[in-house]
CSV table of C-alpha atoms and ligand atoms in Angstrom, one decimal:
chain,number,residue,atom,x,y,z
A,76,UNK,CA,-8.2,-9.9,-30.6
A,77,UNK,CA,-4.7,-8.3,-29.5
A,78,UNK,CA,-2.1,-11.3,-29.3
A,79,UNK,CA,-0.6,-11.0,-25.9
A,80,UNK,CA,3.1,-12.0,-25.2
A,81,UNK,CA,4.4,-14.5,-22.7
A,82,UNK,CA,4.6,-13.0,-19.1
A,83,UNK,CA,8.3,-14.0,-18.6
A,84,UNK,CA,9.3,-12.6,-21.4
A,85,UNK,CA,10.9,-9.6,-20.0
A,86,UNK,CA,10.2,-8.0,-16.5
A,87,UNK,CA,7.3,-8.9,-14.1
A,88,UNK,CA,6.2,-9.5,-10.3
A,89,UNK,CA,5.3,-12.6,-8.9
A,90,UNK,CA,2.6,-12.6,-6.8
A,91,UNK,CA,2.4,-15.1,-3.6
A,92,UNK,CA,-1.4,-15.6,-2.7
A,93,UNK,CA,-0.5,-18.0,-0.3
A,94,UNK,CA,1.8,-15.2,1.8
A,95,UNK,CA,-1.3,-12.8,1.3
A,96,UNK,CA,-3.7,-15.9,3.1
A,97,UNK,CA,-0.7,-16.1,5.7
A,98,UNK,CA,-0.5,-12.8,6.2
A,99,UNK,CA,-4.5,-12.5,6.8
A,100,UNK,CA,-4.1,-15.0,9.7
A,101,UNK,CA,-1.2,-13.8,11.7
A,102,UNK,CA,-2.9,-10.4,11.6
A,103,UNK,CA,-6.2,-11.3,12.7
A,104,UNK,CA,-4.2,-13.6,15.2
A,105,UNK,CA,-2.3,-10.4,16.6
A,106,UNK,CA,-4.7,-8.0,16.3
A,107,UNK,CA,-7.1,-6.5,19.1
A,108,UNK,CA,-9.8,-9.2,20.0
A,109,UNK,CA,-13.6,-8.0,18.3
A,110,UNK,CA,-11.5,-5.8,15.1
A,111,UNK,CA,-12.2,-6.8,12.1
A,112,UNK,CA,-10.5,-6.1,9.3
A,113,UNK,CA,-10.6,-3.3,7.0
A,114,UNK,CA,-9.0,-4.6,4.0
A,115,UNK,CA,-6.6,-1.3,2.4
A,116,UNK,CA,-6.6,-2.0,-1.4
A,117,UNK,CA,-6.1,1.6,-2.8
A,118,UNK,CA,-3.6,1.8,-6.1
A,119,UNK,CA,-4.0,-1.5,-7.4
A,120,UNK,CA,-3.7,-3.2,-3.9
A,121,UNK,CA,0.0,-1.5,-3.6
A,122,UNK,CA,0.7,-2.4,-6.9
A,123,UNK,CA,0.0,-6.4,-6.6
A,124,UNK,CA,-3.0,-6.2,-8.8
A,125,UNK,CA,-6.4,-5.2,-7.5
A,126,UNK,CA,-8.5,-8.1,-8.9
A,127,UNK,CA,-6.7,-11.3,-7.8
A,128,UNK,CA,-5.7,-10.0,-4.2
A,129,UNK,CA,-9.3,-8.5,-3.7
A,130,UNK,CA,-11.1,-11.8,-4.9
A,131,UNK,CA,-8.4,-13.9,-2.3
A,132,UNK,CA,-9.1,-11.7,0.1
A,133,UNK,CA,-12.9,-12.6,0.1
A,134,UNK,CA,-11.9,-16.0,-0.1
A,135,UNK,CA,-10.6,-15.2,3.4
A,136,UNK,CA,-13.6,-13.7,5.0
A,137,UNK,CA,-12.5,-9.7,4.0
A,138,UNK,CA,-15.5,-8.0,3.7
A,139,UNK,CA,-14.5,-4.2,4.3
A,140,UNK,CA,-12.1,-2.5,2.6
A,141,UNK,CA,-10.8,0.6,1.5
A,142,UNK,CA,-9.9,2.3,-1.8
A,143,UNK,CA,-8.2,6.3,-2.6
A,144,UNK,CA,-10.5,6.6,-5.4
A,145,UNK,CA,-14.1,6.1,-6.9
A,146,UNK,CA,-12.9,3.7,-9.7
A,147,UNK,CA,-11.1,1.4,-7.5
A,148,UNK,CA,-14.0,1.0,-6.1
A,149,UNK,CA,-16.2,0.2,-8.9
A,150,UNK,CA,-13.5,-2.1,-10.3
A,151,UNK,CA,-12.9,-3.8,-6.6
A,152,UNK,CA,-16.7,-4.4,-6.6
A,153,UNK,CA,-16.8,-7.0,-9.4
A,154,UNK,CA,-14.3,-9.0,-6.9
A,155,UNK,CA,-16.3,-8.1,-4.0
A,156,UNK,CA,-19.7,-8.2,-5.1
A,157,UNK,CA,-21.4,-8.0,-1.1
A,158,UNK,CA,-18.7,-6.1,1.2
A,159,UNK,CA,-18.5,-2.8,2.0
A,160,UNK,CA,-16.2,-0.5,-0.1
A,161,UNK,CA,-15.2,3.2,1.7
A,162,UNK,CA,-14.2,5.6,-1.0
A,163,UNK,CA,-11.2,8.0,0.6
A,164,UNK,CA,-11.1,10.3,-2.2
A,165,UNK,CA,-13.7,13.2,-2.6
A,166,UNK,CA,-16.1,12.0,-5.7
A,167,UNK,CA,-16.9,14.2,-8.4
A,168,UNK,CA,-20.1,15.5,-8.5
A,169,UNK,CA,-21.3,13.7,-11.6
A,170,UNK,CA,-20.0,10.9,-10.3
A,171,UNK,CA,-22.1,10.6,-6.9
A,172,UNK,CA,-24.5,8.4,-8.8
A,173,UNK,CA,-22.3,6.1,-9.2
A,174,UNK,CA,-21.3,5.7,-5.2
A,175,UNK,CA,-25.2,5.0,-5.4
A,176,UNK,CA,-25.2,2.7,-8.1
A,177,UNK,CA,-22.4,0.5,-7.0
A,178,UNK,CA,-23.0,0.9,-2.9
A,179,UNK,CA,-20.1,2.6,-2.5
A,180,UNK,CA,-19.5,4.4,1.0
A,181,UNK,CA,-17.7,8.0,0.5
A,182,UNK,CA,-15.7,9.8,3.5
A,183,UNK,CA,-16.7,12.7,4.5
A,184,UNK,CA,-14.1,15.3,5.2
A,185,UNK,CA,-16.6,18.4,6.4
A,186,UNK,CA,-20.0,20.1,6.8
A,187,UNK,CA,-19.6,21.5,3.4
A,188,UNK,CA,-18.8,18.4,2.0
A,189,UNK,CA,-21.7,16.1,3.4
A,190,UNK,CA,-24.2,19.3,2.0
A,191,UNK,CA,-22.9,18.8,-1.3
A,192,UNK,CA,-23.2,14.9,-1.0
A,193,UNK,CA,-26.8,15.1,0.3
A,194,UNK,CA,-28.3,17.9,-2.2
A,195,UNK,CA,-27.1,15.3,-4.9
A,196,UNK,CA,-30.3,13.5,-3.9
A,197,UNK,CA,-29.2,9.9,-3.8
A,198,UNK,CA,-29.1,7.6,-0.7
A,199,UNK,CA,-25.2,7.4,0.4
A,200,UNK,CA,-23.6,5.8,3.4
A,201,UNK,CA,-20.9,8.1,4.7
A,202,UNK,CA,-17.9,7.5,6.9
A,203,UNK,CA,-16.9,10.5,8.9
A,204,UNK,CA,-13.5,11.4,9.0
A,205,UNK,CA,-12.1,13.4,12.5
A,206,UNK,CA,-9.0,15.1,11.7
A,207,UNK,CA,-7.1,15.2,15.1
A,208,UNK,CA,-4.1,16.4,14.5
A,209,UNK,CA,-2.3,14.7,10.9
A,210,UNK,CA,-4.8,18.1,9.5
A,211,UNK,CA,-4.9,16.0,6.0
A,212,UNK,CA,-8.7,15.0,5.7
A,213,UNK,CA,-11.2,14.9,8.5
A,214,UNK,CA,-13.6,17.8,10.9
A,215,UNK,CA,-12.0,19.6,14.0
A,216,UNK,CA,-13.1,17.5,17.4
A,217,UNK,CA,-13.6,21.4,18.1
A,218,UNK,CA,-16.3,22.1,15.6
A,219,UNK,CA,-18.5,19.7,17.4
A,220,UNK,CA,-22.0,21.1,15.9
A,221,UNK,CA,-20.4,20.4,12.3
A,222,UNK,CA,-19.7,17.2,13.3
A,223,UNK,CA,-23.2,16.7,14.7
A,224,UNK,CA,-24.9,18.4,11.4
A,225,UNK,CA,-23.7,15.3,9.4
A,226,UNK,CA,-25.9,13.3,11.1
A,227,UNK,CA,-29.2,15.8,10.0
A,228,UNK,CA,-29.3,14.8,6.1
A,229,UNK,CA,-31.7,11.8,5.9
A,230,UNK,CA,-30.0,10.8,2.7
A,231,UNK,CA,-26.5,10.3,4.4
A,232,UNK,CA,-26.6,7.5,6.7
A,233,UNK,CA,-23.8,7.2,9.2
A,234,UNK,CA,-21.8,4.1,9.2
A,235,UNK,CA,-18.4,4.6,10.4
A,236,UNK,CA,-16.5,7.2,11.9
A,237,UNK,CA,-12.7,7.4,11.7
A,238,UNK,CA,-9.2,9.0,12.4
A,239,UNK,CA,-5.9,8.7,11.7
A,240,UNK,CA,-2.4,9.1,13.3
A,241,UNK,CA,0.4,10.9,12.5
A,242,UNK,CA,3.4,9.2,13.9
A,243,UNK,CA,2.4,5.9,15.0
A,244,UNK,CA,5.5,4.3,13.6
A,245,UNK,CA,7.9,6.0,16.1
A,246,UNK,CA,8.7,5.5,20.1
A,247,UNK,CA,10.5,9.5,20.2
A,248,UNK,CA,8.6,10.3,23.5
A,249,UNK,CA,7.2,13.4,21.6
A,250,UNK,CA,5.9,11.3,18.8
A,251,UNK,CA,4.3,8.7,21.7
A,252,UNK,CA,2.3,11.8,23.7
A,253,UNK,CA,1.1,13.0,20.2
A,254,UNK,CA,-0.4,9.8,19.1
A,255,UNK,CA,-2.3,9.0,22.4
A,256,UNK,CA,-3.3,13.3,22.3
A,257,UNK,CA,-4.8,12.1,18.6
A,258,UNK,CA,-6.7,9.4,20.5
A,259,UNK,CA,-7.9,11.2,23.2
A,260,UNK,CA,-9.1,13.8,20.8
A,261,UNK,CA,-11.1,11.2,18.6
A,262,UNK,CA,-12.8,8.9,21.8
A,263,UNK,CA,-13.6,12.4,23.5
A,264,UNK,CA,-15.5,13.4,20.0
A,265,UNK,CA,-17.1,9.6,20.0
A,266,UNK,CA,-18.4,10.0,23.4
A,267,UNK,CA,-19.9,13.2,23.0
A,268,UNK,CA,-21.9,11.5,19.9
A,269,UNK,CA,-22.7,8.9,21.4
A,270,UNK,CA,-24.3,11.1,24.7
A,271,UNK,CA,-26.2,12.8,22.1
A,272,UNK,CA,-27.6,9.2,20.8
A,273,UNK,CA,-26.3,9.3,17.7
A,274,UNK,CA,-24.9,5.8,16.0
A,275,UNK,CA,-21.7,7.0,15.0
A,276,UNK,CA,-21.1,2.7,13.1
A,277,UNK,CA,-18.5,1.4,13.0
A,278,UNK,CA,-14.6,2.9,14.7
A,279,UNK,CA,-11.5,2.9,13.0
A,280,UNK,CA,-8.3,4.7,13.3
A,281,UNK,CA,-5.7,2.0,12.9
A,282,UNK,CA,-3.2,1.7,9.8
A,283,UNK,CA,0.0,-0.3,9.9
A,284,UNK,CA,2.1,0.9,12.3
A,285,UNK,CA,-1.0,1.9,14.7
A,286,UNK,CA,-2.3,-1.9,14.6
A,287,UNK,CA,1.5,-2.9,15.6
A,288,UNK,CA,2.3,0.1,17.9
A,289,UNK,CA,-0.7,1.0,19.3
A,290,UNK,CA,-2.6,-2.8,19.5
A,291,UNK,CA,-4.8,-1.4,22.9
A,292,UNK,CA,-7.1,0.7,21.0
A,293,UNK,CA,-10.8,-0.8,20.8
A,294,UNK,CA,-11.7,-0.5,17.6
A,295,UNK,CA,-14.2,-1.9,15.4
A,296,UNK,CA,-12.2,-2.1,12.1
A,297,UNK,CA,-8.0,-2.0,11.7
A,298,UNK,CA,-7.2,-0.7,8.3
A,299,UNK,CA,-3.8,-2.6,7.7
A,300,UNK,CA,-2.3,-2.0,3.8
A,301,UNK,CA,1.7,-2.3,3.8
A,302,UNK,CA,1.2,-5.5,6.4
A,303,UNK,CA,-1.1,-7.0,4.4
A,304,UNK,CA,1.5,-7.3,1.5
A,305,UNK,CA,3.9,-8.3,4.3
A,306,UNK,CA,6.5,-5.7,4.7
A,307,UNK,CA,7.0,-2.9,6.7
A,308,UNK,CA,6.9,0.6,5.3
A,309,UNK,CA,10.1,1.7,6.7
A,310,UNK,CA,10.8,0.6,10.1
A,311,UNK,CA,11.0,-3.2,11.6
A,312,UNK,CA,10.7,-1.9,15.2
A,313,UNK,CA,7.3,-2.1,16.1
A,314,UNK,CA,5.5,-3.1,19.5
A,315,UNK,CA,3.5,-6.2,18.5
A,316,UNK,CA,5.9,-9.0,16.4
A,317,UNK,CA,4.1,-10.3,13.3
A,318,UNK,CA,5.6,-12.9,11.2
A,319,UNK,CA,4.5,-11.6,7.9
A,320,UNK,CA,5.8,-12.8,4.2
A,321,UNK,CA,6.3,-10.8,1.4
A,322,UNK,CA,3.5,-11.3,-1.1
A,323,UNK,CA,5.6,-9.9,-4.3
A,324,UNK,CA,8.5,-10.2,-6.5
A,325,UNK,CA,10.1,-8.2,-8.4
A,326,UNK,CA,11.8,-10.1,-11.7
A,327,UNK,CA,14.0,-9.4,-14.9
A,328,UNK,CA,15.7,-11.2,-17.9
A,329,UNK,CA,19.0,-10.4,-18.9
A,330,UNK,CA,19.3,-9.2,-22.8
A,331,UNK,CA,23.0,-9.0,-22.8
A,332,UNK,CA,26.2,-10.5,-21.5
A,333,UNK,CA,29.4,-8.8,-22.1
A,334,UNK,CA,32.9,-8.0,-21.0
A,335,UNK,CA,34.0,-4.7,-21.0
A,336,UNK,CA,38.1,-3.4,-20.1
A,337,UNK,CA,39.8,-1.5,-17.3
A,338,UNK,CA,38.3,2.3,-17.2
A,339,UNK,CA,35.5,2.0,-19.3
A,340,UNK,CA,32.4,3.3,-18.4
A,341,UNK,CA,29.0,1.9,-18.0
A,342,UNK,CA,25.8,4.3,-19.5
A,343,UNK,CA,24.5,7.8,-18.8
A,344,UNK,CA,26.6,9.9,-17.7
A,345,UNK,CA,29.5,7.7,-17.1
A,346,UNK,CA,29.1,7.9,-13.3
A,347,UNK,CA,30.4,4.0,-13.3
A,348,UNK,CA,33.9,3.3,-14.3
A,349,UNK,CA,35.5,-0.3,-13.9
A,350,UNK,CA,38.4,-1.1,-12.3
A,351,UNK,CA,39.1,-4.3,-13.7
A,352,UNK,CA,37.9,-6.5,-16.6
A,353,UNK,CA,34.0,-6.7,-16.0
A,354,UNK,CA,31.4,-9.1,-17.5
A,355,UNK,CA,28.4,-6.8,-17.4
A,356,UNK,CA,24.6,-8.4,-18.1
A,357,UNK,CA,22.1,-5.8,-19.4
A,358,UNK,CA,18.4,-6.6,-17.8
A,359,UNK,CA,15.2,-5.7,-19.1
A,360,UNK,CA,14.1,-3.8,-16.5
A,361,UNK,CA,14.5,0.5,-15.5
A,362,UNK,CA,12.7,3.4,-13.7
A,363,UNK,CA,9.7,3.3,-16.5
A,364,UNK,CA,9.0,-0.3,-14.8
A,365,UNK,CA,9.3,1.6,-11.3
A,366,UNK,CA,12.7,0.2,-10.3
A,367,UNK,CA,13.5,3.5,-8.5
A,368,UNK,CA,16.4,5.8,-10.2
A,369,UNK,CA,18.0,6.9,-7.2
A,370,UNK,CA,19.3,3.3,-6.9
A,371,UNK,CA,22.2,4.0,-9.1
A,372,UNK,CA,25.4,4.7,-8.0
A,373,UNK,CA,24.4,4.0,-4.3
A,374,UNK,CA,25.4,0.4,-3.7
A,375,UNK,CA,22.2,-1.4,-5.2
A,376,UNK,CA,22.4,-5.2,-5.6
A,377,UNK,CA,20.5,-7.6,-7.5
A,378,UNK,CA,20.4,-11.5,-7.3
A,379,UNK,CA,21.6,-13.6,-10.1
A,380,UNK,CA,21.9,-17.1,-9.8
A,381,UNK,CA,21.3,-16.9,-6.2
A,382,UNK,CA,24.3,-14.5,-5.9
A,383,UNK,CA,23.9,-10.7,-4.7
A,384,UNK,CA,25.4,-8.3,-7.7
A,385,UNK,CA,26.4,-4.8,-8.0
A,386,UNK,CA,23.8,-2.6,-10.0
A,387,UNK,CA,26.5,-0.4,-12.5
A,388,UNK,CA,26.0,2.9,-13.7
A,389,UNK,CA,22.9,5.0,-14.2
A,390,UNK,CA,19.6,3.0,-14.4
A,391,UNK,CA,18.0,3.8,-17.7
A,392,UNK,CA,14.0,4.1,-18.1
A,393,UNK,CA,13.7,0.4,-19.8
A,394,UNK,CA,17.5,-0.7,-19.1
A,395,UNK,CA,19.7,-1.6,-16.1
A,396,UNK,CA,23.2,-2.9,-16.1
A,397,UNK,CA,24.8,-5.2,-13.5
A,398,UNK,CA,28.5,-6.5,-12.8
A,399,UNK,CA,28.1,-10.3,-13.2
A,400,UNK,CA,31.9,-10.8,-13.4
A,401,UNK,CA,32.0,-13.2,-10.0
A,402,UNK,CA,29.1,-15.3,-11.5
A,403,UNK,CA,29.8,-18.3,-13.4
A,404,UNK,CA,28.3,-18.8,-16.5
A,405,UNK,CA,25.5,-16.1,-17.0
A,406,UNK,CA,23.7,-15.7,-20.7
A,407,UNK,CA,20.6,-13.7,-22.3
A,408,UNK,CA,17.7,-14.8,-21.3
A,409,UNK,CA,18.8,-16.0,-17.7
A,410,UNK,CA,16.4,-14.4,-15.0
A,411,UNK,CA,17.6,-12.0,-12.0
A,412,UNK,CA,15.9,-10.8,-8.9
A,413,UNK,CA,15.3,-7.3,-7.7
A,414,UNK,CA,13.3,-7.8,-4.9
A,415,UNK,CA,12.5,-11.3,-3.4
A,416,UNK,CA,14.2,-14.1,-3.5
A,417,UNK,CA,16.9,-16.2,-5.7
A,418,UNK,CA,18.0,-19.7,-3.5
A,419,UNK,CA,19.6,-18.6,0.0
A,420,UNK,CA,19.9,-15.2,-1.1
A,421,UNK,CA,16.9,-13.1,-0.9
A,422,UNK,CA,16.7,-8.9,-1.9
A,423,UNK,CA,13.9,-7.2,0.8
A,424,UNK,CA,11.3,-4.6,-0.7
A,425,UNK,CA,12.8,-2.5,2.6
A,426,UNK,CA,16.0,-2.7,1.5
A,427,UNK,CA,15.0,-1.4,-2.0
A,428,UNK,CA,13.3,1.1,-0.1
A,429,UNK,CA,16.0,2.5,2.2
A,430,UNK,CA,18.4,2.7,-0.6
A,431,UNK,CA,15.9,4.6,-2.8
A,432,UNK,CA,15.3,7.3,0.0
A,433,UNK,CA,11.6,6.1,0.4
A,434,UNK,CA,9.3,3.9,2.2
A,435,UNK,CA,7.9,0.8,0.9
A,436,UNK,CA,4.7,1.9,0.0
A,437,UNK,CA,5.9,4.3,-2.8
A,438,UNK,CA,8.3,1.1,-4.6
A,439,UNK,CA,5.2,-0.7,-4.4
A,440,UNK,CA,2.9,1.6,-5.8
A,441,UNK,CA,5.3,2.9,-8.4
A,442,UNK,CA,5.9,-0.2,-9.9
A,443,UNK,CA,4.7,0.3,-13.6
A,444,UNK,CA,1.4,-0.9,-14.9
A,445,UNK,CA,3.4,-2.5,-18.0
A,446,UNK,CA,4.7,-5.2,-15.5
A,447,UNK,CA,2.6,-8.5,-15.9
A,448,UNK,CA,1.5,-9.6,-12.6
A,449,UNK,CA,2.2,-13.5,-12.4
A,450,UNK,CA,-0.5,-15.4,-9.5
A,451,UNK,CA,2.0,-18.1,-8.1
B,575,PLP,C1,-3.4,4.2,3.1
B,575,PLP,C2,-4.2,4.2,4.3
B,575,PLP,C3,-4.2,3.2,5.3
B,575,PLP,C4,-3.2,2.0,5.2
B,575,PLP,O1,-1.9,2.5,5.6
B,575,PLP,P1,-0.7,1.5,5.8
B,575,PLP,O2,0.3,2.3,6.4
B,575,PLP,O3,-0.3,1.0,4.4
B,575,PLP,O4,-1.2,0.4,6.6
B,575,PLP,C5,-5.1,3.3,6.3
B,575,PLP,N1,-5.9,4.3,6.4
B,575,PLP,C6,-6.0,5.3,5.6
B,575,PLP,C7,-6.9,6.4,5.8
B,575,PLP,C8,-5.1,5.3,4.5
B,575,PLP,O5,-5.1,6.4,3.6
C-alpha cells in the first residue's frame, strides 16, 4: 500500500455537506412547483468531489442527474446505484455497451447520431436535445421529421427531451426576447410531438440562471449545477432570491515567513516591488493547484488570521507569496484562506472569479485534482 500524507499538510478544499443539504432545500423551496431536480454533477461535481457530493445528494432524495462524460457516469453510478444518469457527451462507439451495461441515458444531438446509437444493437434510453438557438448541441425545431425519426429505432427509447438557453443570466431587453424566442421554439417542437402521440418523457431546459430568471417555465426537471454548490457563476442579479451557502473552501499553509527591504522585488518577473519594509509569507499553493494566474498583480487578497492580505508578485505553479506585514505574529505552518472564510472576514468564489476574468464555474472546475478534498 502507498502511505498517504495528512490532508492539511499543504493545500486543500473543505467541503460543507451541510451547505450542499441547505442548498438542496432552498432550491426545491424556490423552484417551480412539480420540477424535480436534475442533479448537474459533471467534472467532479465542479471540482467538490464526485463521490461524496453524489452519495449526499441521494441522501436528499436526488435521483436524476447529469454528467459531460461517459466515465462520470460510470463512476457516479457506484454512489447512485438506482437514479437516472444522462450522459451529455457523445459516447465512443466501443463504448455504447457500457451506457447499456451501467443504464446510462446518452443525449442525442441528431438523426445521424441516434442511427449510430441504434445500429450498435443495445437497448439505450436517449434524451433528445433541441438546439433553439445556443447552436451548441441539439436538432433544428425546423427539421421536424429528424426530430420525429428518433422516435422510429425500437432500441432507443425516449425519455426526456431538452433545450438550453443562451442568455438566461441577463435582463438586456435583447437578451430577454431571445430567451423567451428559445422557449417558444422548444414548446412549439413539444407540442407538435405530442399531436403526433409521441411520449417525448420527461422536459427540461433550465440551468442556473434559467431556474432563477426564468422560474415560470413548466418543466419536469431543472438542471441547477453552480447553485447547487451555492454560488453564482458571475452575476448576483437574478429574478428569484435564493439564500444559497458556499459548499467549498479553498485553503493553504504558509512555508515561509520573511522580511524583505524597501525596492526589492517579489518572484517572476519582478512585477512586485515594495515600498516599505515587508514581512512576506510564502503559501503552498499556485496555478498547478488552479488558483488562477491572472490573479497576480491585480489586487488579489487572501485571509490570514481573519485579516484580508495583498497577494505579491507573480503567482508561481506550486508557490504564492503574500504581504503579511500588518498581521501580528504569522509563522510556517499557520493556514490562510483563498476562498471562504477566516473569522469575520470571508473571500467569495465570485470574487476570485471576477478578478481572474472568469466565471465561477471555471475556478471551480480548474481546481487541481492534487488538492485533497476534506468532508467537514
Ligand atoms: C452544465 C450544464 C448545466 C448546469 O449549468 P449551471 O449554469 O452550472 O447551472 C445544465 N445543463 C446543461 C446541458 C449543462 O451542460
Amino acid at each position: 500500500m502507498v502511505d498517504s500524507p495528512i490532508e492539511r499538510g499543504r493545500a486543500w478544499i473543505e467541503i460543507d455537506l451541510d451547505a450542499l443539504s441547505h442548498n438542496i432545500a432552498d432550491i426545491r423551496s424556490k423552484a417551480p412547483r412539480d420540477s424535480e431536480i436534475m442533479a448537474i454533477v459533471k467534472a467532479n461535481a465542479y471540482g467538490h468531489g464526485l463521490d461524496k457530493i453524489a452519495e449526499r445528494m441521494v441522501q436528499e432524495g436526488i435521483n436524476t442527474f447529469g454528467v459531460a462524460t461517459i466515465n462520470e457516469g460510470i463512476q457516479l453510478r457506484q454512489s447512485a446505484p438506482t437514479g437516472d444518469i444522462l450522459v451529455f457527451g457523445r459516447v465512443h462507439i466501443d463504448d455504447v455497451k457500457l451506457l447499456s451495461k451501467y443504464r446510462l441515458s446518452q443525449l442525442v444531438v441528431d438523426g445521424a447520431h441516434a442511427k449510430f446509437l441504434s445500429k450498435c444493437g443495445h437497448q439505450l434510453d436517449v434524451h433528445i436535445a433541441i438546439d433553439t438557438g445556443m447552436h451548441r448541441l441539439g436538432l433544428d425545431p425546423s427539421n421536424f421529421d429528424e426530430i420525429e425519426s428518433i422516435f422510429s429505432y425500437s432500441n432507443l427509447s425516449v425519455k426526456g427531451l431538452l433545450t438550453h438557453f443562451a442568455s438566461a443570466d441577463s435582463f438586456d431587453d435583447d437578451d430577454i426576447s431571445f430567451t423567451h424566442t428559445q422557449i417558444k421554439r422548444f414548446y412549439t417542437v413539444v407540442s407538435k410531438l405530442k399531436e403526433k402521440g409521441y411520449d417525448v418523457g420527461k422536459l427540461h431546459a433550465q440551468s442556473s440562471y434559467a431556474i432563477y430568471n426564468y422560474p415560470e417555465l413548466k418543466c419536469d426537471y431543472i438542471r441547477p449545477g453552480i447553485m447547487l454548490y451555492g454560488v453564482h457563476s458571475q452575476s448576483d442579479d437574478t429574478k428569484i432570491t435564493t439564500n444559497l451557502r458556499p459548499v467549498l473552501s479553498l485553503r493553504a499553509n504558509i512555508a515561509q515567513v520573511k522580511w524583505i527591504g524597501i525596492g526589492e522585488s517579489v518572484s517572476y518577473s519582478r512585477i512586485y516591488t515594495s515600498d516599505k519594509p515587508s514581512k512576506i509569507a510564502t503559501v503552498c499553493i499556485g496555478y498547478a493547484d488552479g488558483v488562477p494566474r491572472q490573479m497576480s498583480g491585480s489586487g488579489a487578497v487572501a485571509i490570514v488570521k481573519g485579516q484580508k492580505v495583498p497577494i505579491v508578485g507573480r503567482i508561481c505553479m506550486d508557490l504564492l507569496m503574500l504581504d503579511v506585514t500588518d498581521v501580528g505574529h504569522v509563522e510556517a505552518g499557520d493556514v490562510i484562506t483563498i476562498i471562504g472564510k477566516d473569522g469575520d472576514s470571508e473571500i467569495r468564489c465570485e470574487d476570485v472569479a471576477a478578478i481572474s476574468g472568469t466565471i465561477t464555474n471555471d475556478v471551480l472546475t480548474g481546481l487541481a485534482s492534487r488538492l485533497p478534498r476534506i468532508y467537514v
